[in-house]
mmCIF file of C-alpha atoms and ligand atoms in Angstrom:
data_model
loop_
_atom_site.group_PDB
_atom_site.id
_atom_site.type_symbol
_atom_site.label_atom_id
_atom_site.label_comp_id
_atom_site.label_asym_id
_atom_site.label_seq_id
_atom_site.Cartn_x
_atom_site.Cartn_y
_atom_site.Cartn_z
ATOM 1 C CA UNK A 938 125.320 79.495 147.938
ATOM 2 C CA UNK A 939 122.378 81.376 146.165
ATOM 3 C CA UNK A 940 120.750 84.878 146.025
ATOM 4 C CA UNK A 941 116.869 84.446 145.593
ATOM 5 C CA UNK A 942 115.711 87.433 144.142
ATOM 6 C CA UNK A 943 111.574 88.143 143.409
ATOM 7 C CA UNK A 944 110.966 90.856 140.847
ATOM 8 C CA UNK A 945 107.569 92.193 141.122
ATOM 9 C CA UNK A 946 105.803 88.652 142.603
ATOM 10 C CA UNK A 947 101.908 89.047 142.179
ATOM 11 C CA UNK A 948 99.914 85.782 142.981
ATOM 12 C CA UNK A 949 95.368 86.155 142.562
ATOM 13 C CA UNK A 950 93.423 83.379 143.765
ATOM 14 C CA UNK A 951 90.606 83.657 141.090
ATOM 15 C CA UNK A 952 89.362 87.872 142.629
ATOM 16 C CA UNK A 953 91.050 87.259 145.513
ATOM 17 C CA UNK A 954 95.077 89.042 145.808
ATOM 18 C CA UNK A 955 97.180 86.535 148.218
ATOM 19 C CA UNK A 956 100.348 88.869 147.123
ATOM 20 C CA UNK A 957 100.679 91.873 145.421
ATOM 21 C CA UNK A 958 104.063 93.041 143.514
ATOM 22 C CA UNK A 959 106.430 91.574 145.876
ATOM 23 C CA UNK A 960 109.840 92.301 145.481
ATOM 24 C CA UNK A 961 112.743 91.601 147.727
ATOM 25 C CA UNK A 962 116.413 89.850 147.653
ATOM 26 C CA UNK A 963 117.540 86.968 150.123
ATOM 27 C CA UNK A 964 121.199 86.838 149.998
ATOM 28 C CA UNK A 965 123.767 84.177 149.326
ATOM 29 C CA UNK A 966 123.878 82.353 152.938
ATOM 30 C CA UNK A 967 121.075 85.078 154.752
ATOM 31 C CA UNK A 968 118.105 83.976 157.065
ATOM 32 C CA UNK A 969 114.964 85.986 156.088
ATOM 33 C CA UNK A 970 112.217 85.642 158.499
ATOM 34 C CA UNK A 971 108.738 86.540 156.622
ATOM 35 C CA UNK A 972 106.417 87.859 159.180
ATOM 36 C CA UNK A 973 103.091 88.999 159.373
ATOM 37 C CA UNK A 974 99.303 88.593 160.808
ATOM 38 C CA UNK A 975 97.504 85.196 159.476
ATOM 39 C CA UNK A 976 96.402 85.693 155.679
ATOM 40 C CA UNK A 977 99.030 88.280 154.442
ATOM 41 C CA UNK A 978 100.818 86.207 152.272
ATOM 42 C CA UNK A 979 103.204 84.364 153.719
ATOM 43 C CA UNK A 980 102.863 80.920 152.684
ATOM 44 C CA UNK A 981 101.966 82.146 149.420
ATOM 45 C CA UNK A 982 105.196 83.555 149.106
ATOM 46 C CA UNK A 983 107.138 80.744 149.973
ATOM 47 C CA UNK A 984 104.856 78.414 148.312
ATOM 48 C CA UNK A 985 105.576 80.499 144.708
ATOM 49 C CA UNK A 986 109.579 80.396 145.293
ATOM 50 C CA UNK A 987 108.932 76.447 146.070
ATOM 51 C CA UNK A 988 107.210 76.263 142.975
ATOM 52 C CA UNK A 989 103.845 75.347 144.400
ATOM 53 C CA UNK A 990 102.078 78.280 142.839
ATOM 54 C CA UNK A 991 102.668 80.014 139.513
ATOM 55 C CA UNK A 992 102.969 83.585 140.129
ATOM 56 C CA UNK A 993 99.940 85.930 138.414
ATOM 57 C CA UNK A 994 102.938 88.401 137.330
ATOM 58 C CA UNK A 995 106.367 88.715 138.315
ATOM 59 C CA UNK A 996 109.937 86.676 137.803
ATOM 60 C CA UNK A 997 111.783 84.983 140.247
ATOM 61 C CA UNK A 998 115.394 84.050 139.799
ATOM 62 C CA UNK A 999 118.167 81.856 141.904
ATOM 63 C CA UNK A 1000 121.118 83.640 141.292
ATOM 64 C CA UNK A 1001 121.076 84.933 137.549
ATOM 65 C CA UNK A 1002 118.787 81.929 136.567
ATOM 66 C CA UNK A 1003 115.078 82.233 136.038
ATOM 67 C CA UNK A 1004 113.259 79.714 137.737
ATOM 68 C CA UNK A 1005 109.858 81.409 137.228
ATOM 69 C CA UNK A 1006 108.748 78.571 135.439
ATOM 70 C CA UNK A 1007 110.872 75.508 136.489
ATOM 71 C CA UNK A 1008 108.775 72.693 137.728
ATOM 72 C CA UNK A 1009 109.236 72.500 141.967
ATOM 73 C CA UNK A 1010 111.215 68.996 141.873
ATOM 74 C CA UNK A 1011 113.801 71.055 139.538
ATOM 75 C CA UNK A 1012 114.269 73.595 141.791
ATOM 76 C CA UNK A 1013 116.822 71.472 144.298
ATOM 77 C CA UNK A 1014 114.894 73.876 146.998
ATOM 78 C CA UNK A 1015 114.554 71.983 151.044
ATOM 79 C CA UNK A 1016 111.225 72.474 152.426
ATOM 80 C CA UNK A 1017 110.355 72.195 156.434
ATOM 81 C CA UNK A 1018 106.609 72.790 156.329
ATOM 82 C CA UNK A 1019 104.272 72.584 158.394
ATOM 83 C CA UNK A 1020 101.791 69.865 156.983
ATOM 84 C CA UNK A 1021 104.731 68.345 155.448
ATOM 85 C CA UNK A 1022 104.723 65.049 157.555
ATOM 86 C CA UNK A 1023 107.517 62.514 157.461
ATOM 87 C CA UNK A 1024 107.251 59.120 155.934
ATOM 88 C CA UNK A 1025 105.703 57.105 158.522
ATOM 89 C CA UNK A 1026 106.873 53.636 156.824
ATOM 90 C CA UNK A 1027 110.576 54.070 157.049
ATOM 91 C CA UNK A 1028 113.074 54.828 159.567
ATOM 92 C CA UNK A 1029 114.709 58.469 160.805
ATOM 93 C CA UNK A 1030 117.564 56.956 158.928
ATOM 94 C CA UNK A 1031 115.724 56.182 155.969
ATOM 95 C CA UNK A 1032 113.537 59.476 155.584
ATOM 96 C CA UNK A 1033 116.793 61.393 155.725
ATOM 97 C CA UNK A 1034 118.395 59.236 152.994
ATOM 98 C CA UNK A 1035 115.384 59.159 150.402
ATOM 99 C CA UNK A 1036 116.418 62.501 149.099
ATOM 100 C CA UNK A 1037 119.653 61.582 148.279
ATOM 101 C CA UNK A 1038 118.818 58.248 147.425
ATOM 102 C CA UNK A 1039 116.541 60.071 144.481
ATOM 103 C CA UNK A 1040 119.516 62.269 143.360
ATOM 104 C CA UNK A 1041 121.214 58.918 142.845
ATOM 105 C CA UNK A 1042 123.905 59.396 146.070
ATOM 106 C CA UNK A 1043 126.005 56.072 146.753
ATOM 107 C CA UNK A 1044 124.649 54.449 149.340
ATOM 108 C CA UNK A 1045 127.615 54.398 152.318
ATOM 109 C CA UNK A 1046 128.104 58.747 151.137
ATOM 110 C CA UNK A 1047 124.140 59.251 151.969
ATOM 111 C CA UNK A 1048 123.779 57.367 155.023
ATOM 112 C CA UNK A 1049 127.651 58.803 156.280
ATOM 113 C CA UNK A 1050 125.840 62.597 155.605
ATOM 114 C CA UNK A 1051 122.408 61.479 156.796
ATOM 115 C CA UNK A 1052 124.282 60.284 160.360
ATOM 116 C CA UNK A 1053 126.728 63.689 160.238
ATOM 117 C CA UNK A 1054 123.408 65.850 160.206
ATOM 118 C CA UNK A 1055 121.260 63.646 162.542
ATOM 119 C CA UNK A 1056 124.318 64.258 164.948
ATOM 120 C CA UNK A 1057 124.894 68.040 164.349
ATOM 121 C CA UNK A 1058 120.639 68.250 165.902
ATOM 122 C CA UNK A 1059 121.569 65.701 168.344
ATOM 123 C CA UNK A 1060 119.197 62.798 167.354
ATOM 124 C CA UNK A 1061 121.903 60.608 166.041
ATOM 125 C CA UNK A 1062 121.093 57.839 168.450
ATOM 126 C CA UNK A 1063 117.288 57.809 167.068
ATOM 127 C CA UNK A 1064 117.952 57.080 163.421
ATOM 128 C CA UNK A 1065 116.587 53.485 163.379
ATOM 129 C CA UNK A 1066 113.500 54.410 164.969
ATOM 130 C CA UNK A 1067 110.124 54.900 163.675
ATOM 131 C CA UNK A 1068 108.987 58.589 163.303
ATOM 132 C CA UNK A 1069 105.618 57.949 164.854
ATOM 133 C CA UNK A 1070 107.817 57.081 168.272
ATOM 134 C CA UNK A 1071 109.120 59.999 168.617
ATOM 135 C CA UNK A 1072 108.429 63.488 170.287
ATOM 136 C CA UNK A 1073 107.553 66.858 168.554
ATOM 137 C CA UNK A 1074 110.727 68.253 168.604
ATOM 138 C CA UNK A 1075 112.239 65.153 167.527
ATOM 139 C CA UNK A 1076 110.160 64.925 164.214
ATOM 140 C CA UNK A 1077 110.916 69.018 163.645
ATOM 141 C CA UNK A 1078 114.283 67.961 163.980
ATOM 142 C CA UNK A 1079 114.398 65.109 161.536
ATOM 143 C CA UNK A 1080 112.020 66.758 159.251
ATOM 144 C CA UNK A 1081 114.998 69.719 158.687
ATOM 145 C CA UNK A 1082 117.566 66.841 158.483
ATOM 146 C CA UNK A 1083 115.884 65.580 155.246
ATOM 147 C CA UNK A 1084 115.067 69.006 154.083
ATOM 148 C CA UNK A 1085 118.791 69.583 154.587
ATOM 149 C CA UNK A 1086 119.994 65.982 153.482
ATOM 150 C CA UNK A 1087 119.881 66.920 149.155
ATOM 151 C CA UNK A 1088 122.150 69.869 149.961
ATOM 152 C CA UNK A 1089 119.434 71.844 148.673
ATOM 153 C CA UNK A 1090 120.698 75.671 147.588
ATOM 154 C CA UNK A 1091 117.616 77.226 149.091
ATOM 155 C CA UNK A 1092 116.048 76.421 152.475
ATOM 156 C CA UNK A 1093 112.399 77.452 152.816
ATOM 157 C CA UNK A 1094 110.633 76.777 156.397
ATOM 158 C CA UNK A 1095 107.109 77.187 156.722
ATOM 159 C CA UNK A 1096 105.816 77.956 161.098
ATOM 160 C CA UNK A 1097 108.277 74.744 161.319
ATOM 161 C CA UNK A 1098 108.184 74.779 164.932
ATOM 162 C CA UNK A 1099 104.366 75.080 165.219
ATOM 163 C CA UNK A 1100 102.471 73.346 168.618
ATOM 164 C CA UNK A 1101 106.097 72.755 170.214
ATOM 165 C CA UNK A 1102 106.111 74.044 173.849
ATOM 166 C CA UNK A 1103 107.784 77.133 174.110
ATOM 167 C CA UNK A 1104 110.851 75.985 176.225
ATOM 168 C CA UNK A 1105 111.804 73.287 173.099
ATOM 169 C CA UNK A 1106 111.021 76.485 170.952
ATOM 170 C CA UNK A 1107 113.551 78.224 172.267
ATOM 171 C CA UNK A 1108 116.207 74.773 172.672
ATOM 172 C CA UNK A 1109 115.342 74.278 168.818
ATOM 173 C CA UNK A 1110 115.720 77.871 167.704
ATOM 174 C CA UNK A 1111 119.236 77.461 169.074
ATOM 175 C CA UNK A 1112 120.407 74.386 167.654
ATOM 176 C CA UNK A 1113 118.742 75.909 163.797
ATOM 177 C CA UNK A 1114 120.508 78.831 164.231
ATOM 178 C CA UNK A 1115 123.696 77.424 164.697
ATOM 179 C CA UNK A 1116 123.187 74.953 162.014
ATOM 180 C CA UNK A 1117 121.828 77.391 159.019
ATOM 181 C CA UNK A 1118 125.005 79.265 160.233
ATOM 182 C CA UNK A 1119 127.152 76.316 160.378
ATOM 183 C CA UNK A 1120 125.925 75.148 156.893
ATOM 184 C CA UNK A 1121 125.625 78.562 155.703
ATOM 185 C CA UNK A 1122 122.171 77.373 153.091
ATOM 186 C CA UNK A 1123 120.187 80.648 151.879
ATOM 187 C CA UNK A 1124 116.993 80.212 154.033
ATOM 188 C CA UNK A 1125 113.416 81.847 154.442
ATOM 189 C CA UNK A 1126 111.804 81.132 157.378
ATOM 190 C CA UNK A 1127 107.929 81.827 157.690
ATOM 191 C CA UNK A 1128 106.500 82.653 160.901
ATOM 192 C CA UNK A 1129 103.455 84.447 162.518
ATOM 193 C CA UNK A 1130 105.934 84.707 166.026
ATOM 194 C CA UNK A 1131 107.468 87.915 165.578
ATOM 195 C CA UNK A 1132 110.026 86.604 168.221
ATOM 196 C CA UNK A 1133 111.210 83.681 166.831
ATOM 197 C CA UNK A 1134 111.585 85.584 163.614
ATOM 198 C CA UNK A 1135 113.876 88.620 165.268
ATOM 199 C CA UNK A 1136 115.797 85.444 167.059
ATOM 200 C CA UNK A 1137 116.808 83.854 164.126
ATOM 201 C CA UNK A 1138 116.748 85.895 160.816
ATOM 202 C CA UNK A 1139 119.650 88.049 159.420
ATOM 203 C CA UNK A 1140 117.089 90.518 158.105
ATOM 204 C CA UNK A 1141 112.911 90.468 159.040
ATOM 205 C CA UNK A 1142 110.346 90.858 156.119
ATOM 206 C CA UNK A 1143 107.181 92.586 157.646
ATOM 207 C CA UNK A 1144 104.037 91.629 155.575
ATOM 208 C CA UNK A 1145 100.567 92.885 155.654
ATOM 209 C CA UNK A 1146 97.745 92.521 153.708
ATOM 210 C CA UNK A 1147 99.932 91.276 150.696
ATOM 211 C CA UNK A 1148 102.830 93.595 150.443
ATOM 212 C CA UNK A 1149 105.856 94.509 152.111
ATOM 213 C CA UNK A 1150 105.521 97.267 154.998
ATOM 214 C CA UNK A 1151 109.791 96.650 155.765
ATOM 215 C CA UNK A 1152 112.513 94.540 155.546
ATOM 216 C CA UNK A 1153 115.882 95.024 157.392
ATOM 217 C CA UNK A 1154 117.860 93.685 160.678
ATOM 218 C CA UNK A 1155 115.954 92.675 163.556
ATOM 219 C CA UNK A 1156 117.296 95.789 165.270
ATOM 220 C CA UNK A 1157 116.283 98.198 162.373
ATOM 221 C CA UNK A 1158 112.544 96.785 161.930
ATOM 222 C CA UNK A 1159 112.136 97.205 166.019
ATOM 223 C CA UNK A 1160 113.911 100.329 166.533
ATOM 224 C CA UNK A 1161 113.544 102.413 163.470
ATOM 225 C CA UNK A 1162 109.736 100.928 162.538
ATOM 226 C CA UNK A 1163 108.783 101.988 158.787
ATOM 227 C CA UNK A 1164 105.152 102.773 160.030
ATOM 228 C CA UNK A 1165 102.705 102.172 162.890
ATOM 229 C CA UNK A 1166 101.943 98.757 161.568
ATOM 230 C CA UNK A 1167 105.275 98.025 161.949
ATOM 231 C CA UNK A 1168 105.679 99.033 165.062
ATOM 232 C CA UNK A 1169 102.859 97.151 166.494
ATOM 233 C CA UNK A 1170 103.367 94.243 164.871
ATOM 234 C CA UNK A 1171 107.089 93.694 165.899
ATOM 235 C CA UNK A 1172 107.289 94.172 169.765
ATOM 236 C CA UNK A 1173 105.067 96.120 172.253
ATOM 237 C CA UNK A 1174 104.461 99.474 171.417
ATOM 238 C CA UNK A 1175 102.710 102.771 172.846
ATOM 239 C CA UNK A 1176 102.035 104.548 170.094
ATOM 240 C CA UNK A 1177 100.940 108.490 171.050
ATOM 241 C CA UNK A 1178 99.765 111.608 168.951
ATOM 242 C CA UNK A 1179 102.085 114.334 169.223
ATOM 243 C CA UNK A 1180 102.777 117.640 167.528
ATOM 244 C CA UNK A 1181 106.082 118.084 166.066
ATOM 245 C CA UNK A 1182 107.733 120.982 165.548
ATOM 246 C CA UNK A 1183 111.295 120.580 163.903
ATOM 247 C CA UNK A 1184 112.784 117.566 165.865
ATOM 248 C CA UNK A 1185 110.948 118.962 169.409
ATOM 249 C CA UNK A 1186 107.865 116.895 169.601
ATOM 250 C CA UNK A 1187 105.075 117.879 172.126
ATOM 251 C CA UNK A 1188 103.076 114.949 173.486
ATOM 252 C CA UNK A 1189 101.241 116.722 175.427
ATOM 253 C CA UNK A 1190 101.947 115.859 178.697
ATOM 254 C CA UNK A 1191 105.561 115.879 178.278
ATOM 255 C CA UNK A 1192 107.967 117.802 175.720
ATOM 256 C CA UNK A 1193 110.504 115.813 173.932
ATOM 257 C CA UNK A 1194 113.947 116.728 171.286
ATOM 258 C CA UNK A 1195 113.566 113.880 169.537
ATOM 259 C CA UNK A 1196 116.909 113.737 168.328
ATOM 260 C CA UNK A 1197 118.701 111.845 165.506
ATOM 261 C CA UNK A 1198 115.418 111.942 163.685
ATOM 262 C CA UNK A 1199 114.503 113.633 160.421
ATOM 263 C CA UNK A 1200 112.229 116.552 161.449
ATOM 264 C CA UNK A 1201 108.847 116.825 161.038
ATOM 265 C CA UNK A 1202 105.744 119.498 161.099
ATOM 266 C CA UNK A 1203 102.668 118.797 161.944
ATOM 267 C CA UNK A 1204 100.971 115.652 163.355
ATOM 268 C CA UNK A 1205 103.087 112.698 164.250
ATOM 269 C CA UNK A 1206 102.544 109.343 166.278
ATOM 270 C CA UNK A 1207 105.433 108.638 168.584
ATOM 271 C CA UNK A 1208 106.363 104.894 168.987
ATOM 272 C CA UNK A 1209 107.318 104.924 172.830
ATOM 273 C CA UNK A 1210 108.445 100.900 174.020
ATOM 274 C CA UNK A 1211 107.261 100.045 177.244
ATOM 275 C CA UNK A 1212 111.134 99.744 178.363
ATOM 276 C CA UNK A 1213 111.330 103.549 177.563
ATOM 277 C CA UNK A 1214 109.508 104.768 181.093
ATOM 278 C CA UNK A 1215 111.290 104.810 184.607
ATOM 279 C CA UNK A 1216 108.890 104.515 187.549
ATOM 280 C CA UNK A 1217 111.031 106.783 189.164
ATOM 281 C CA UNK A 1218 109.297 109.598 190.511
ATOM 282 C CA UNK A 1219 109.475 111.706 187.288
ATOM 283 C CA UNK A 1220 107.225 114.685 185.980
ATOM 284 C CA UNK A 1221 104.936 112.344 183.960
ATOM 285 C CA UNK A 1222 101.534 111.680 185.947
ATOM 286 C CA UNK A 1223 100.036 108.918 185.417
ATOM 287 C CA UNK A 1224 97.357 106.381 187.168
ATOM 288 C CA UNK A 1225 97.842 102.516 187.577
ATOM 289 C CA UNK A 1226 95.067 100.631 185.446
ATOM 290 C CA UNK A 1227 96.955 97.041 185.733
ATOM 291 C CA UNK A 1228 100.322 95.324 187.336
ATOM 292 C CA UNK A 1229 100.974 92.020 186.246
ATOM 293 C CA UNK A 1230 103.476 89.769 187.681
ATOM 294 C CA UNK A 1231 105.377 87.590 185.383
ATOM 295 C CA UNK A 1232 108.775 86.731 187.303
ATOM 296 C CA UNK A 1233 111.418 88.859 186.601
ATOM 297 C CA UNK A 1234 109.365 91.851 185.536
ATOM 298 C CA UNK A 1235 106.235 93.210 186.247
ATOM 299 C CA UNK A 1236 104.125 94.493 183.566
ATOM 300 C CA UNK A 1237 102.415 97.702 183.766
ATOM 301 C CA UNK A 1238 99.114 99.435 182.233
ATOM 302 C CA UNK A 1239 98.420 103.217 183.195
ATOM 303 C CA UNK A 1240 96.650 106.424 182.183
ATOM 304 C CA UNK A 1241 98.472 108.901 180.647
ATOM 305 C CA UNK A 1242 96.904 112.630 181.782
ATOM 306 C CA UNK A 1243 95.611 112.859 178.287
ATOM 307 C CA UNK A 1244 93.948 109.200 178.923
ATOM 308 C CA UNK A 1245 96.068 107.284 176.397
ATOM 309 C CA UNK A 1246 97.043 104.070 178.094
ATOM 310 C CA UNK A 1247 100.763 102.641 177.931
ATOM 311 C CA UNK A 1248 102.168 99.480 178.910
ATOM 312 C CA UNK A 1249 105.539 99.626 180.457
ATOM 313 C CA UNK A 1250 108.016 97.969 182.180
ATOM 314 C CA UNK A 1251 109.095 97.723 185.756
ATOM 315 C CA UNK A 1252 111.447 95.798 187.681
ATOM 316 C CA UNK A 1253 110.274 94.281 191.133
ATOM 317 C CA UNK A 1254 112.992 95.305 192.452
ATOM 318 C CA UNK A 1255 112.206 99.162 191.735
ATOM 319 C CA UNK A 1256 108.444 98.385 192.829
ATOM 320 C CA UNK A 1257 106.792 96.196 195.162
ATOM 321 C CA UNK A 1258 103.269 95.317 193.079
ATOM 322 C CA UNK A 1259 101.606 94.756 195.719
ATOM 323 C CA UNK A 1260 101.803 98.013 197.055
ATOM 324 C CA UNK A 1261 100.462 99.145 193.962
ATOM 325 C CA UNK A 1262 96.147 99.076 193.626
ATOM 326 C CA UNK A 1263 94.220 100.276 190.270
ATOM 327 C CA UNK A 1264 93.700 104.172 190.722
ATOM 328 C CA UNK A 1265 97.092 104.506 192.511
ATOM 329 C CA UNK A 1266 98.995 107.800 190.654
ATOM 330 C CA UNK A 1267 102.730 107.247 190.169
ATOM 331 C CA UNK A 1268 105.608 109.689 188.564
ATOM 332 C CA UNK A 1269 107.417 108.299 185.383
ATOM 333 C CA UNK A 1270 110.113 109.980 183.361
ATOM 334 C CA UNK A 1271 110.481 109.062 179.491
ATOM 335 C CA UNK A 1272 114.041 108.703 178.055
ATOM 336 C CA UNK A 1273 113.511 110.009 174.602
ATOM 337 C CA UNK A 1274 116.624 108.134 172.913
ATOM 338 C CA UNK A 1275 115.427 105.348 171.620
ATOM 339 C CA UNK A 1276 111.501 106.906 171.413
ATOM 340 C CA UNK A 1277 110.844 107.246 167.236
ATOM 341 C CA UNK A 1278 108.586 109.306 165.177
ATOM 342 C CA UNK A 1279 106.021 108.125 162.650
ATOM 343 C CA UNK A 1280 103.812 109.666 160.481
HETATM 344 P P1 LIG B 1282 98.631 81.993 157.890
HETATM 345 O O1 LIG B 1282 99.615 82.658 158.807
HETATM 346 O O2 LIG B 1282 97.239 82.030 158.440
HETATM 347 O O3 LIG B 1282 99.069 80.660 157.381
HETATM 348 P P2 LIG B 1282 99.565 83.373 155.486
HETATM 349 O O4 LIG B 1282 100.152 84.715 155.818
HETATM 350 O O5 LIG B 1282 100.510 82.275 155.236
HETATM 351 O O6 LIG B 1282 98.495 82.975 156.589
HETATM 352 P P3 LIG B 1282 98.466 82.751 152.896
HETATM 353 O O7 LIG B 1282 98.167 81.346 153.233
HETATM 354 O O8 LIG B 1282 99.603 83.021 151.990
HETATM 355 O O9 LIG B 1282 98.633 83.630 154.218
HETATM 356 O O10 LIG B 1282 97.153 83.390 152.285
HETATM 357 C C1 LIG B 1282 97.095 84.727 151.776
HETATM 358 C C2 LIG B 1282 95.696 85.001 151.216
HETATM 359 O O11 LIG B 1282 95.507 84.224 150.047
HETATM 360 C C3 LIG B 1282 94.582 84.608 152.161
HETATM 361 O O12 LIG B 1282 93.553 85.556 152.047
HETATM 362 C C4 LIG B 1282 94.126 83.254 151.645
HETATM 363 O O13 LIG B 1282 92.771 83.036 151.922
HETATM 364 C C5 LIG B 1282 94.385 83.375 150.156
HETATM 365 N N1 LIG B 1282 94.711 82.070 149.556
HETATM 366 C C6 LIG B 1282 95.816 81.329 149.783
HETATM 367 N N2 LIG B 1282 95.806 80.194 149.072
HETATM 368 C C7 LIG B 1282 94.651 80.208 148.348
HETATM 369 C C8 LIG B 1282 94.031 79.321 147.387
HETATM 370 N N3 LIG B 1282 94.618 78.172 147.029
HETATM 371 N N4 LIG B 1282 92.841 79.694 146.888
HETATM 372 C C9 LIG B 1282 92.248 80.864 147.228
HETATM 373 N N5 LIG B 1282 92.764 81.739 148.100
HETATM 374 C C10 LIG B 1282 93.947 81.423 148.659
#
């Protein structure tokens, strides 16, 4: 297994900055999701550890070795991108084997490994079929198996599950997870869906506009957010102005200790998740804007008294939404133990 590590990545289009003095460490065996609004640098960042792009400044290394300027088909790297079709004149079979086939693998070894992987995604029984025959989520499917197939050291997935429907998103996000896991291959995984990326990355990369805002644990990057681009980038957030004095933090229409939390002075914005309010008769006054349905839950805009909206959470079996009309006022309480401060 290998530790990717970029030192300081900078990549300029001509004037224009794709990435600016990235630098960040993808353990031996980790999943790193790279997230981030269209045009921060994501695909340029992958694209430069492929070996697509020559970084403006910067070094990257694969374990202690410096592959800053090792040609791409040296790098023995597995790509799943998006515009990376297969090979529409051979079979599932033989698009998985051509990798090996290049390194020089015996035949019976790379077809025996090409079968074991087609099996561990469950598409074993389509190997002699033509790629163009088969579904979406079948071609994702085989399209990892060959990225997989040269036993590359570094996995790099670019939006790889792009136009699937979302219930053979979540089917496939499964049967990846397992299988990075199972073959244990240091992988980046680019995405702009912030839930697939908390699903199945060890730690989350947050780009914007170039650089790195965060990178940590899916549950560090929602519930601790760096900054407010953080937090509205990764979940739903209500973010509201406060006043904070030590760790009590006046919002205005409600005082709160926010506890656990290195104090502040002065101006804050309070990242509030719309799981965070009851609807449950509490001193918090607020008037309905919105209800949506969605099965299971129903979703919730309202005024605040100060006239900052929030969304929030409810379950239908706490609130009948029909009995609920635009202008209605309701009582909410806020439970302040998971609520964090920015500045
Ligand atoms: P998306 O999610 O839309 O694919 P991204 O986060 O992957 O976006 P990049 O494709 O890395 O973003 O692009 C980052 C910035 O660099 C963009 O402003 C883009 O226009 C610019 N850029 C990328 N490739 C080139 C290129 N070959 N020439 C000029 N500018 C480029």
């Amino acid at each position: 297994m290998t530790e990717v590590t970029l030192d300081g990545i900078t990549k300029r289009f001509g004037t224009e900055t794709a990435i600016e003095d990235i630098s960040l460490t993808v353990r031996e065996g980790e999943v790193l999701s790279i997230v981030g609004p269209s045009g921060c640098g994501k695909s340029t960042t992958l694209r430069t550890i492929a070996g697509f792009e020559e970084p403006t400044e910067g070094r990257i290394h694969f374990d202690d070795r410096d592959v800053t300027d090792v040609r791409a088909e040296e790098r023995n790297v597995g790509l799943v991108f998006q515009n990376y079709a297969l090979f529409k004149n051979m079979t599932v079979l033989e698009n998985v084997t051509f990798g090996p086939r290049m390194q020089g693998v015996p035949k019976e070894e790379r077809r025996a490994k090409a079968m074991e992987l087609l099996e561990l995604v469950g598409i074993d029984d389509l190997a002699d079929r033509d790629p163009s025959s088969l579904s979406g989520g079948q071609q994702q499917r085989v399209g990892l198996v060959r990225a997989l197939a040269i036993e590359p050291e570094i996995l790099l997935l670019d939006e790889p599950m792009t136009g699937l429907d979302a219930k053979l998103k979540k089917r496939l996000r499964r049967e990846i997870g397992k299988l990075l896991t199972d073959i244990g291959v240091t992988t980046l995984y680019v995405t702009h869906d912030q839930t697939q990326a908390m699903a199945m990355a060890d730690r989350v990369a947050v780009l914007n506009d170039g650089h790195i805002e965060q990178i940590g644990t899916p549950e560090t990057v929602y519930e601790q957010p760096a900054n407010q681009f953080v937090a509205n980038f990764i979940g739903t957030s209500n973010l509201l102005p406060a006043t904070a004095n030590g760790s009590t933090v006046d919002l205005g229409f409600t005082t709160i200790e926010a506890g656990g939390l290195s104090p502040t002075n002065g101006e804050v914005t309070v990242v509030t998740r719309p799981d965070d309010f009851t609807l449950n008769g509490g001193p918090i006054e607020a008037s309905v804007l919105d209800t949506f349905y969605i099965g299971g839950t129903v979703q919730m805009v309202v005024e605040l008294p100060d006239e900052n909206q929030i969304s929030l959470n409810v379950s239908p079996k706490e609130v009948d939404v029909s009995d609920l009309e635009p202008g209605d006022r309701i009582n909410l309480s806020l439970d302040a133990s998971n609520v964090h401060v920015v500045n």
